[in-house]
């Protein structure tokens, strides 16, 4: 199968499949209803809520009916621990087919020598990557010294020795408060416990990554693994420079592109901004800007491929074969030319949203964006992130609060709101629509007052939520979700 032969419609333009998809979902809900009607009701309600809200959560999207329908099959019932062609269960020939297709599409789409489609989520993908790097760089000599060839031959005492050996390995990633992810060495996460960790941040003045400072810190700390990638940094990263730093200090360079994989797939990020040719190991989720099912992927160079392929049994159990099938469908969609247009629109729309905020006097972390994220500092409205998030939600604007660098309100209440454009871009929103979104957000925040008794409480001027609801309803009905899907 070639990418060109895939005729799946984009979720925003699915009208020609609407009748078939409507019938499929109506039938599915009827079957569900016969067992537990409350689940059928909740499922219908979730669609209604998603249709009726301005979804601006940067890590969310709307997968196509083809991707969603692929997950509801009997592949869910199959155990397939192991790797393609080498399973610990019988009768895995069809799982082999779907896993091989998911991996093939991922390799072709991202230009990677090797792809592993089994991780259940982004966190799993990162754990697989860390253990694969440790296995490649640390455990192999450790095992040889212990006189064993295979982890399965290790005794409890051998494991004890290995743990001690591995205990001081060093990981360096972007700090959580400047936009990194908790799996990049945050103390309460297993990544911060497995490794001796140090994080790099952004420049306090500009909010941007300072590669000279990262290099200086890496020279001093000498990490085994240097991680790049983020959840809340509104700018592009120069992965070529990061690789140079990794090479200089002998680190393995890992990139977690969970957030921006869609922009890589859609060739918005190319050259130094495309992580895949520069990283030894690249991980991602498949459900954010990539617009696939919830899940993870690991891409690797030949050197690391053997170790990544042992994600099961090292970190994972049985793969979610129904989700791997859906990954194959989503990756096939992402290989179509229309996905490149979609990815470019994500970035153009983020710029329009940022410009819309700036022209109305709001302050943005880094002063703007050049990816899919806009990080608004709500202290200029006298609010905490928590107050702003709740006031926006009351008006039907779904966002999430987020720390800003050196956040005066800490990680729980925060001082920022993170916006992302992938979901509404899927619905068909354009630059003018995003300017209007900025106007509506500013209207809500200007009309919200902190209550003064707590960092969570607030009051909103009468009529604000109603006005914003009505205005956003116009935007949403002009850009319907799953057009023609009669549910
Ligand atoms: N990596 C990054 C950069 C993320 O932003 C996230 C999720 O927000 C993850 C990993 C974890 O993904 P998951 O929620 O699928 O485990």
Short mmCIF file of C-alpha atoms and ligand atoms in Angstrom, two decimals:
data_model
loop_
_atom_site.label_atom_id
_atom_site.label_comp_id
_atom_site.label_asym_id
_atom_site.label_seq_id
_atom_site.Cartn_x
_atom_site.Cartn_y
_atom_site.Cartn_z
CA UNK A 1 0.00 0.00 0.00
CA UNK A 2 1.34 3.42 -0.84
CA UNK A 3 0.42 6.61 0.97
CA UNK A 4 -1.23 7.86 -2.23
CA UNK A 5 -3.60 4.90 -2.30
CA UNK A 6 -5.06 5.86 1.08
CA UNK A 7 -8.32 7.68 0.58
CA UNK A 8 -9.14 8.51 4.19
CA UNK A 9 -10.69 11.97 4.37
CA UNK A 10 -9.22 14.58 6.64
CA UNK A 11 -11.38 14.97 9.78
CA UNK A 12 -12.12 18.56 8.78
CA UNK A 13 -13.22 17.58 5.29
CA UNK A 14 -14.94 14.30 5.96
CA UNK A 15 -18.30 15.23 4.45
CA UNK A 16 -18.06 12.67 1.65
CA UNK A 17 -17.76 9.90 4.25
CA UNK A 18 -20.34 11.37 6.57
CA UNK A 19 -23.15 8.99 5.71
CA UNK A 20 -21.06 5.85 6.16
CA UNK A 21 -19.43 7.13 9.35
CA UNK A 22 -22.82 8.22 10.74
CA UNK A 23 -24.22 4.75 10.15
CA UNK A 24 -21.14 3.13 11.72
CA UNK A 25 -21.29 5.25 14.86
CA UNK A 26 -25.09 4.97 15.19
CA UNK A 27 -24.77 1.18 15.02
CA UNK A 28 -21.88 1.11 17.49
CA UNK A 29 -23.76 3.28 20.00
CA UNK A 30 -26.84 1.09 19.68
CA UNK A 31 -24.77 -1.99 20.51
CA UNK A 32 -23.11 -0.24 23.46
CA UNK A 33 -26.50 0.98 24.65
CA UNK A 34 -27.78 -2.58 24.86
CA UNK A 35 -25.19 -3.29 27.58
CA UNK A 36 -24.53 -0.01 29.40
CA UNK A 37 -26.66 2.89 28.15
CA UNK A 38 -24.85 5.39 30.38
CA UNK A 39 -21.64 4.82 28.45
CA UNK A 40 -23.45 5.39 25.17
CA UNK A 41 -24.91 8.60 26.62
CA UNK A 42 -21.52 9.81 27.86
CA UNK A 43 -20.00 9.07 24.46
CA UNK A 44 -22.69 11.12 22.69
CA UNK A 45 -22.29 13.90 25.23
CA UNK A 46 -18.52 13.98 24.76
CA UNK A 47 -18.98 14.54 21.03
CA UNK A 48 -21.52 17.28 21.71
CA UNK A 49 -19.19 18.99 24.20
CA UNK A 50 -16.21 18.77 21.85
CA UNK A 51 -18.31 20.19 19.04
CA UNK A 52 -19.49 23.09 21.20
CA UNK A 53 -16.23 24.28 22.72
CA UNK A 54 -13.21 26.18 21.49
CA UNK A 55 -10.60 23.48 22.09
CA UNK A 56 -7.27 25.25 22.46
CA UNK A 57 -5.40 22.63 24.48
CA UNK A 58 -2.05 22.38 22.71
CA UNK A 59 -1.71 18.61 23.17
CA UNK A 60 -5.16 17.68 21.83
CA UNK A 61 -6.60 17.18 18.38
CA UNK A 62 -9.46 15.44 16.55
CA UNK A 63 -8.52 12.14 14.90
CA UNK A 64 -10.31 11.15 11.71
CA UNK A 65 -13.27 8.72 11.78
CA UNK A 66 -10.98 6.21 10.01
CA UNK A 67 -8.45 6.38 12.86
CA UNK A 68 -11.17 6.20 15.52
CA UNK A 69 -13.02 3.32 13.89
CA UNK A 70 -9.80 1.33 13.49
CA UNK A 71 -9.48 1.19 17.28
CA UNK A 72 -12.82 -0.50 17.82
CA UNK A 73 -11.91 -3.94 16.52
CA UNK A 74 -10.96 -7.44 17.60
CA UNK A 75 -7.26 -6.56 17.44
CA UNK A 76 -7.99 -5.34 20.97
CA UNK A 77 -8.44 -8.99 21.99
CA UNK A 78 -5.10 -10.26 20.79
CA UNK A 79 -1.97 -10.79 22.85
CA UNK A 80 1.25 -10.29 20.88
CA UNK A 81 4.18 -9.81 23.25
CA UNK A 82 7.47 -9.81 21.38
CA UNK A 83 8.44 -8.26 18.08
CA UNK A 84 7.32 -8.60 14.47
CA UNK A 85 7.75 -12.26 13.44
CA UNK A 86 9.05 -13.20 16.89
CA UNK A 87 6.13 -13.35 19.33
CA UNK A 88 5.62 -15.11 22.62
CA UNK A 89 2.05 -15.93 21.54
CA UNK A 90 0.66 -17.98 18.69
CA UNK A 91 -1.45 -16.68 15.79
CA UNK A 92 0.02 -13.18 15.63
CA UNK A 93 0.28 -13.03 11.83
CA UNK A 94 -2.23 -10.19 11.50
CA UNK A 95 -0.71 -8.22 14.35
CA UNK A 96 2.61 -8.61 12.51
CA UNK A 97 0.96 -7.06 9.47
CA UNK A 98 -0.37 -4.00 11.31
CA UNK A 99 2.77 -3.43 13.36
CA UNK A 100 4.95 -3.71 10.23
CA UNK A 101 2.71 -1.23 8.41
CA UNK A 102 2.76 1.25 11.29
CA UNK A 103 6.56 1.02 11.43
CA UNK A 104 6.90 1.31 7.65
CA UNK A 105 4.71 4.43 7.49
CA UNK A 106 6.64 5.96 10.40
CA UNK A 107 10.03 5.26 8.77
CA UNK A 108 8.89 6.69 5.44
CA UNK A 109 7.13 9.71 6.92
CA UNK A 110 10.00 10.76 9.18
CA UNK A 111 12.92 9.40 7.14
CA UNK A 112 14.05 7.25 10.07
CA UNK A 113 16.13 4.07 9.68
CA UNK A 114 14.04 2.28 12.32
CA UNK A 115 10.61 2.74 13.97
CA UNK A 116 8.99 0.98 16.95
CA UNK A 117 5.21 1.28 17.11
CA UNK A 118 4.46 -0.55 20.37
CA UNK A 119 4.63 2.13 23.10
CA UNK A 120 1.20 2.74 24.60
CA UNK A 121 1.86 6.42 25.27
CA UNK A 122 4.49 9.14 25.20
CA UNK A 123 5.72 8.24 28.66
CA UNK A 124 6.16 4.61 27.60
CA UNK A 125 8.04 5.71 24.49
CA UNK A 126 10.45 7.75 26.63
CA UNK A 127 10.97 4.86 29.06
CA UNK A 128 11.69 2.50 26.17
CA UNK A 129 14.16 5.05 24.79
CA UNK A 130 15.96 5.55 28.11
CA UNK A 131 16.32 1.84 28.73
CA UNK A 132 17.43 1.25 25.15
CA UNK A 133 20.13 3.89 25.51
CA UNK A 134 21.21 2.46 28.86
CA UNK A 135 21.24 -1.03 27.38
CA UNK A 136 23.33 0.13 24.45
CA UNK A 137 25.75 2.31 26.36
CA UNK A 138 25.87 0.89 29.86
CA UNK A 139 24.26 -2.47 30.35
CA UNK A 140 26.07 -4.28 27.56
CA UNK A 141 29.54 -3.84 29.09
CA UNK A 142 27.97 -4.44 32.50
CA UNK A 143 26.51 -7.73 31.36
CA UNK A 144 29.77 -8.80 29.77
CA UNK A 145 31.65 -8.10 32.98
CA UNK A 146 29.13 -10.21 34.82
CA UNK A 147 29.73 -13.02 32.37
CA UNK A 148 26.16 -13.16 31.07
CA UNK A 149 24.84 -12.43 27.62
CA UNK A 150 21.20 -11.84 28.24
CA UNK A 151 19.20 -9.86 30.81
CA UNK A 152 17.01 -12.91 31.32
CA UNK A 153 20.02 -14.80 32.72
CA UNK A 154 20.66 -12.26 35.46
CA UNK A 155 20.29 -13.35 39.06
CA UNK A 156 18.89 -11.04 41.73
CA UNK A 157 22.45 -10.31 42.86
CA UNK A 158 23.47 -9.43 39.30
CA UNK A 159 20.55 -7.02 39.08
CA UNK A 160 21.68 -5.44 42.31
CA UNK A 161 25.11 -4.85 40.83
CA UNK A 162 23.66 -3.47 37.63
CA UNK A 163 21.42 -1.07 39.51
CA UNK A 164 24.41 0.22 41.43
CA UNK A 165 26.36 0.50 38.21
CA UNK A 166 23.57 2.43 36.54
CA UNK A 167 22.73 4.54 39.56
CA UNK A 168 24.85 7.51 38.64
CA UNK A 169 24.04 7.83 34.97
CA UNK A 170 23.29 11.38 34.02
CA UNK A 171 20.38 12.87 32.15
CA UNK A 172 20.01 16.46 31.06
CA UNK A 173 16.75 17.85 29.71
CA UNK A 174 14.75 21.06 29.60
CA UNK A 175 13.34 22.12 32.97
CA UNK A 176 9.63 21.70 33.54
CA UNK A 177 9.11 25.36 34.43
CA UNK A 178 10.63 26.59 31.18
CA UNK A 179 8.58 24.19 29.04
CA UNK A 180 10.17 20.73 29.36
CA UNK A 181 8.23 17.56 30.19
CA UNK A 182 8.20 15.67 33.46
CA UNK A 183 9.76 12.62 31.78
CA UNK A 184 12.86 14.69 30.96
CA UNK A 185 14.28 14.31 34.46
CA UNK A 186 11.70 15.96 36.73
CA UNK A 187 12.45 14.67 40.25
CA UNK A 188 9.06 13.09 41.09
CA UNK A 189 9.03 11.23 37.75
CA UNK A 190 10.86 7.92 37.30
CA UNK A 191 13.24 9.70 34.88
CA UNK A 192 14.37 11.92 37.76
CA UNK A 193 14.81 8.90 40.00
CA UNK A 194 16.57 6.55 37.55
CA UNK A 195 19.08 9.21 36.63
CA UNK A 196 21.25 11.75 38.29
CA UNK A 197 19.68 14.74 36.55
CA UNK A 198 20.28 18.35 35.75
CA UNK A 199 18.07 20.57 33.67
CA UNK A 200 18.74 23.45 31.33
CA UNK A 201 16.37 26.40 31.11
CA UNK A 202 15.74 29.41 28.95
CA UNK A 203 17.25 32.87 29.04
CA UNK A 204 15.45 34.90 31.75
CA UNK A 205 15.28 38.00 29.55
CA UNK A 206 14.22 36.54 26.20
CA UNK A 207 12.62 33.27 27.29
CA UNK A 208 14.60 31.55 24.50
CA UNK A 209 16.97 28.59 24.65
CA UNK A 210 20.56 29.78 24.94
CA UNK A 211 22.69 27.14 23.21
CA UNK A 212 25.99 28.55 24.54
CA UNK A 213 24.70 28.19 28.10
CA UNK A 214 23.37 24.68 27.43
CA UNK A 215 26.80 23.73 26.04
CA UNK A 216 28.52 25.17 29.10
CA UNK A 217 26.23 23.26 31.47
CA UNK A 218 26.66 20.04 29.45
CA UNK A 219 30.46 20.36 29.55
CA UNK A 220 30.30 20.65 33.30
CA UNK A 221 27.68 17.94 33.92
CA UNK A 222 28.69 15.48 31.16
CA UNK A 223 25.31 13.76 30.70
CA UNK A 224 25.03 10.30 29.24
CA UNK A 225 21.77 11.44 27.61
CA UNK A 226 20.97 14.94 26.41
CA UNK A 227 17.22 15.39 25.82
CA UNK A 228 15.60 18.07 23.69
CA UNK A 229 11.88 18.58 23.23
CA UNK A 230 9.16 20.35 25.15
CA UNK A 231 5.52 20.62 26.15
CA UNK A 232 5.20 24.36 26.58
CA UNK A 233 7.99 26.17 24.68
CA UNK A 234 6.53 28.33 21.92
CA UNK A 235 9.60 28.30 19.69
CA UNK A 236 11.52 26.05 17.33
CA UNK A 237 14.67 24.25 18.45
CA UNK A 238 17.93 24.02 16.53
CA UNK A 239 18.52 20.28 16.77
CA UNK A 240 21.77 20.43 14.80
CA UNK A 241 23.23 22.67 17.52
CA UNK A 242 21.93 20.39 20.25
CA UNK A 243 23.53 17.38 18.53
CA UNK A 244 26.86 19.24 18.38
CA UNK A 245 26.64 19.79 22.14
CA UNK A 246 25.80 16.11 22.71
CA UNK A 247 28.71 15.01 20.52
CA UNK A 248 31.14 17.31 22.29
CA UNK A 249 30.35 15.77 25.69
CA UNK A 250 29.85 12.19 24.46
CA UNK A 251 26.11 12.14 25.17
CA UNK A 252 23.45 10.23 23.30
CA UNK A 253 21.10 12.80 21.81
CA UNK A 254 17.42 12.05 22.32
CA UNK A 255 14.55 14.22 21.10
CA UNK A 256 11.01 13.96 22.42
CA UNK A 257 8.93 15.47 19.61
CA UNK A 258 5.60 14.46 21.19
CA UNK A 259 4.18 17.96 20.79
CA UNK A 260 5.44 18.96 17.39
CA UNK A 261 5.59 15.63 15.51
CA UNK A 262 2.84 16.92 13.20
CA UNK A 263 5.01 19.87 12.21
CA UNK A 264 7.91 17.50 11.50
CA UNK A 265 5.65 15.13 9.54
CA UNK A 266 4.19 18.06 7.60
CA UNK A 267 7.69 19.42 6.77
CA UNK A 268 7.17 22.71 8.55
CA UNK A 269 10.27 21.86 10.56
CA UNK A 270 13.07 20.94 8.16
CA UNK A 271 16.89 21.08 8.14
CA UNK A 272 18.27 21.97 11.57
CA UNK A 273 14.69 22.05 12.95
CA UNK A 274 13.89 18.47 11.93
CA UNK A 275 15.01 16.35 14.91
CA UNK A 276 15.06 12.96 13.21
CA UNK A 277 18.32 13.25 11.20
CA UNK A 278 20.11 14.74 14.22
CA UNK A 279 18.93 12.57 17.11
CA UNK A 280 20.16 9.07 17.94
CA UNK A 281 16.71 8.32 19.30
CA UNK A 282 13.49 10.29 18.70
CA UNK A 283 10.29 9.64 20.62
CA UNK A 284 6.79 10.94 20.08
CA UNK A 285 3.17 10.62 20.94
CA UNK A 286 0.83 9.97 18.03
CA UNK A 287 -2.22 11.85 19.31
CA UNK A 288 -1.18 15.50 19.49
CA UNK A 289 -0.28 17.51 16.37
CA UNK A 290 0.23 14.20 14.51
CA UNK A 291 -3.55 13.65 14.80
CA UNK A 292 -3.52 9.91 15.38
CA UNK A 293 -4.74 7.58 18.14
CA UNK A 294 -3.46 7.92 21.72
CA UNK A 295 -0.07 6.23 21.70
CA UNK A 296 3.70 6.47 21.33
CA UNK A 297 6.43 5.78 18.79
CA UNK A 298 10.20 5.49 18.97
CA UNK A 299 12.45 6.21 15.98
CA UNK A 300 16.12 5.27 16.10
CA UNK A 301 19.37 4.98 14.23
CA UNK A 302 20.60 1.46 13.40
CA UNK A 303 22.91 1.62 16.42
CA UNK A 304 20.02 1.88 18.88
CA UNK A 305 17.41 -0.11 16.94
CA UNK A 306 18.18 -3.52 18.45
CA UNK A 307 17.80 -2.22 21.99
CA UNK A 308 14.62 -0.25 21.21
CA UNK A 309 13.14 -3.39 19.62
CA UNK A 310 13.39 -5.02 23.06
CA UNK A 311 10.95 -2.45 24.51
CA UNK A 312 8.91 -5.58 25.23
CA UNK A 313 9.84 -7.25 27.59
CA UNK A 314 12.11 -4.52 29.02
CA UNK A 315 9.41 -1.93 29.67
CA UNK A 316 6.24 -3.02 27.87
CA UNK A 317 3.91 -5.99 28.00
CA UNK A 318 1.45 -6.89 25.27
CA UNK A 319 1.14 -4.20 22.59
CA UNK A 320 -2.20 -2.51 21.93
CA UNK A 321 -2.61 -4.04 18.49
CA UNK A 322 -5.84 -2.14 17.74
CA UNK A 323 -4.00 1.12 18.47
CA UNK A 324 -1.00 0.09 16.36
CA UNK A 325 -3.46 -0.47 13.51
CA UNK A 326 -4.87 3.02 14.08
CA UNK A 327 -1.33 4.43 14.16
CA UNK A 328 -0.76 2.90 10.72
CA UNK A 329 -3.93 4.60 9.43
CA UNK A 330 -3.02 7.97 10.98
CA UNK A 331 0.55 7.81 9.65
CA UNK A 332 -0.80 6.96 6.20
CA UNK A 333 -2.99 10.07 6.47
CA UNK A 334 0.02 12.13 7.52
CA UNK A 335 1.86 11.01 4.38
CA UNK A 336 -0.77 12.59 2.16
CA UNK A 337 0.01 16.01 0.66
CA UNK A 338 -2.96 17.55 2.47
CA UNK A 339 -1.22 16.92 5.80
CA UNK A 340 1.56 19.32 4.80
CA UNK A 341 -1.02 22.02 4.20
CA UNK A 342 -2.58 21.20 7.56
CA UNK A 343 0.78 21.44 9.36
CA UNK A 344 1.61 24.77 7.75
CA UNK A 345 -1.81 26.11 8.76
CA UNK A 346 -1.16 25.04 12.37
CA UNK A 347 1.95 27.27 12.45
CA UNK A 348 0.30 30.15 10.53
CA UNK A 349 -2.68 30.06 12.86
CA UNK A 350 -0.47 30.10 15.96
CA UNK A 351 1.20 33.22 14.61
CA UNK A 352 -2.20 34.81 13.98
CA UNK A 353 -3.28 33.95 17.54
CA UNK A 354 -0.05 35.38 18.99
CA UNK A 355 -0.35 38.55 16.89
CA UNK A 356 -3.98 38.85 18.00
CA UNK A 357 -2.88 38.80 21.65
CA UNK A 358 0.04 41.17 21.12
CA UNK A 359 -2.05 43.71 19.22
CA UNK A 360 -4.43 43.77 22.21
CA UNK A 361 -1.60 44.48 24.65
CA UNK A 362 -1.16 40.99 26.16
CA UNK A 363 2.26 39.66 27.17
CA UNK A 364 3.51 36.41 25.63
CA UNK A 365 6.39 34.28 26.87
CA UNK A 366 9.22 34.79 24.29
CA UNK A 367 7.14 37.58 22.70
CA UNK A 368 5.45 35.29 20.18
CA UNK A 369 5.57 31.85 18.59
CA UNK A 370 6.96 29.98 15.64
CA UNK A 371 5.44 26.58 16.36
CA UNK A 372 1.91 25.53 17.44
CA UNK A 373 2.02 26.90 21.00
CA UNK A 374 1.27 30.35 22.42
CA UNK A 375 2.03 30.92 26.10
CA UNK A 376 0.15 33.85 27.56
CA UNK A 377 1.37 35.50 30.77
CA UNK A 378 -1.88 36.30 32.61
CA UNK A 379 -0.23 38.30 35.39
CA UNK A 380 -0.68 41.29 33.10
CA UNK A 381 -4.43 40.80 33.67
CA UNK A 382 -3.85 40.54 37.43
CA UNK A 383 -4.84 36.85 37.39
CA UNK A 384 -3.32 33.47 38.18
CA UNK A 385 -3.35 30.74 35.54
CA UNK A 386 -5.92 28.87 37.60
CA UNK A 387 -8.32 31.83 37.67
CA UNK A 388 -7.85 32.52 33.97
CA UNK A 389 -8.33 28.85 33.01
CA UNK A 390 -11.59 28.62 34.98
CA UNK A 391 -12.99 31.94 33.70
CA UNK A 392 -12.22 30.90 30.11
CA UNK A 393 -13.83 27.51 30.64
CA UNK A 394 -17.00 29.20 31.95
CA UNK A 395 -17.14 30.97 28.58
CA UNK A 396 -16.62 27.72 26.61
CA UNK A 397 -12.91 28.30 25.87
CA UNK A 398 -10.96 25.15 26.78
CA UNK A 399 -7.29 25.78 27.60
CA UNK A 400 -4.89 24.72 30.28
CA UNK A 401 -2.97 26.69 32.83
CA UNK A 402 0.79 26.39 32.63
CA UNK A 403 3.84 27.62 34.48
CA UNK A 404 5.81 30.43 32.95
CA UNK A 405 9.58 30.74 33.57
CA UNK A 406 10.29 31.77 37.21
CA UNK A 407 6.55 31.53 37.87
CA UNK A 408 5.54 33.66 40.88
CA UNK A 409 2.46 31.47 41.47
CA UNK A 410 4.16 28.05 41.42
CA UNK A 411 3.31 24.91 39.46
CA UNK A 412 -0.26 24.48 40.76
CA UNK A 413 -1.83 27.93 40.36
CA UNK A 414 0.67 29.10 37.71
CA UNK A 415 0.77 32.41 35.85
CA UNK A 416 0.29 31.25 32.29
CA UNK A 417 -2.28 29.87 29.89
CA UNK A 418 -1.02 27.58 27.14
CA UNK A 419 -2.84 27.70 23.82
CA UNK A 420 -2.37 25.37 20.87
CA UNK A 421 -3.74 25.51 17.34
CA UNK A 422 -3.74 21.85 16.08
CA UNK A 423 -7.34 21.01 17.08
CA UNK A 424 -9.15 24.08 15.80
CA UNK A 425 -7.01 24.00 12.65
CA UNK A 426 -8.37 20.50 12.05
CA UNK A 427 -11.86 21.98 12.24
CA UNK A 428 -10.88 24.44 9.51
CA UNK A 429 -10.17 27.59 11.52
CA UNK A 430 -8.02 30.12 9.66
CA UNK A 431 -5.96 33.16 10.65
CA UNK A 432 -8.96 35.52 10.91
CA UNK A 433 -10.76 33.03 13.13
CA UNK A 434 -7.74 32.84 15.43
CA UNK A 435 -7.57 36.63 15.63
CA UNK A 436 -11.20 36.54 16.76
CA UNK A 437 -10.30 33.83 19.31
CA UNK A 438 -7.60 36.15 20.71
CA UNK A 439 -10.18 38.93 20.94
CA UNK A 440 -12.61 36.68 22.83
CA UNK A 441 -9.93 35.43 25.24
CA UNK A 442 -8.83 38.98 25.99
CA UNK A 443 -12.46 39.99 26.51
CA UNK A 444 -12.90 37.25 29.12
CA UNK A 445 -9.64 38.01 30.91
CA UNK A 446 -10.21 41.77 30.98
CA UNK A 447 -13.62 41.17 32.54
CA UNK A 448 -12.30 38.76 35.18
CA UNK A 449 -11.26 40.00 38.61
CA UNK A 450 -9.29 38.04 41.20
CA UNK A 451 -11.46 37.52 44.24
CA UNK A 452 -8.63 38.45 46.60
CA UNK A 453 -9.23 35.57 49.04
CA UNK A 454 -7.54 32.80 47.07
CA UNK A 455 -5.48 32.17 43.95
CA UNK A 456 -8.32 30.06 42.56
CA UNK A 457 -11.35 32.32 43.05
CA UNK A 458 -12.49 35.06 40.70
CA UNK A 459 -15.52 36.98 39.52
CA UNK A 460 -16.49 37.73 35.95
CA UNK A 461 -18.49 40.77 34.86
CA UNK A 462 -22.12 39.90 34.13
CA UNK A 463 -22.89 38.89 30.57
CA UNK A 464 -19.26 38.19 29.57
CA UNK A 465 -19.54 34.39 29.41
CA UNK A 466 -22.82 34.63 27.47
CA UNK A 467 -21.37 37.10 24.93
CA UNK A 468 -18.26 34.99 24.38
CA UNK A 469 -20.29 31.78 24.13
CA UNK A 470 -22.47 33.34 21.44
CA UNK A 471 -19.49 34.65 19.47
CA UNK A 472 -17.62 31.34 19.67
CA UNK A 473 -20.77 29.45 18.63
CA UNK A 474 -20.63 31.40 15.35
CA UNK A 475 -16.99 30.42 14.79
CA UNK A 476 -17.69 26.79 15.67
CA UNK A 477 -20.74 26.43 13.44
CA UNK A 478 -18.79 27.93 10.52
CA UNK A 479 -16.11 25.25 11.10
CA UNK A 480 -18.03 22.12 12.15
CA UNK A 481 -16.39 19.12 13.76
CA UNK A 482 -16.98 15.94 11.75
CA UNK A 483 -19.28 17.69 9.30
CA UNK A 484 -22.30 15.62 8.41
CA UNK A 485 -21.77 13.10 11.17
CA UNK A 486 -25.37 12.72 12.30
CA UNK A 487 -25.14 12.06 16.01
N1 LIG B 1 6.45 13.99 26.10
C1 LIG B 1 5.97 15.24 25.95
C2 LIG B 1 6.87 16.31 25.41
C3 LIG B 1 4.63 15.52 26.26
O1 LIG B 1 4.17 16.76 26.14
C4 LIG B 1 3.83 14.47 26.77
C5 LIG B 1 2.42 14.68 27.15
O2 LIG B 1 1.92 15.69 27.43
C6 LIG B 1 4.39 13.20 26.93
C7 LIG B 1 5.69 13.00 26.59
C8 LIG B 1 3.60 12.08 27.54
O3 LIG B 1 2.65 11.58 26.68
P1 LIG B 1 1.49 10.59 27.24
O4 LIG B 1 0.53 11.46 27.94
O5 LIG B 1 0.97 9.95 26.01
O6 LIG B 1 2.17 9.61 28.14
#
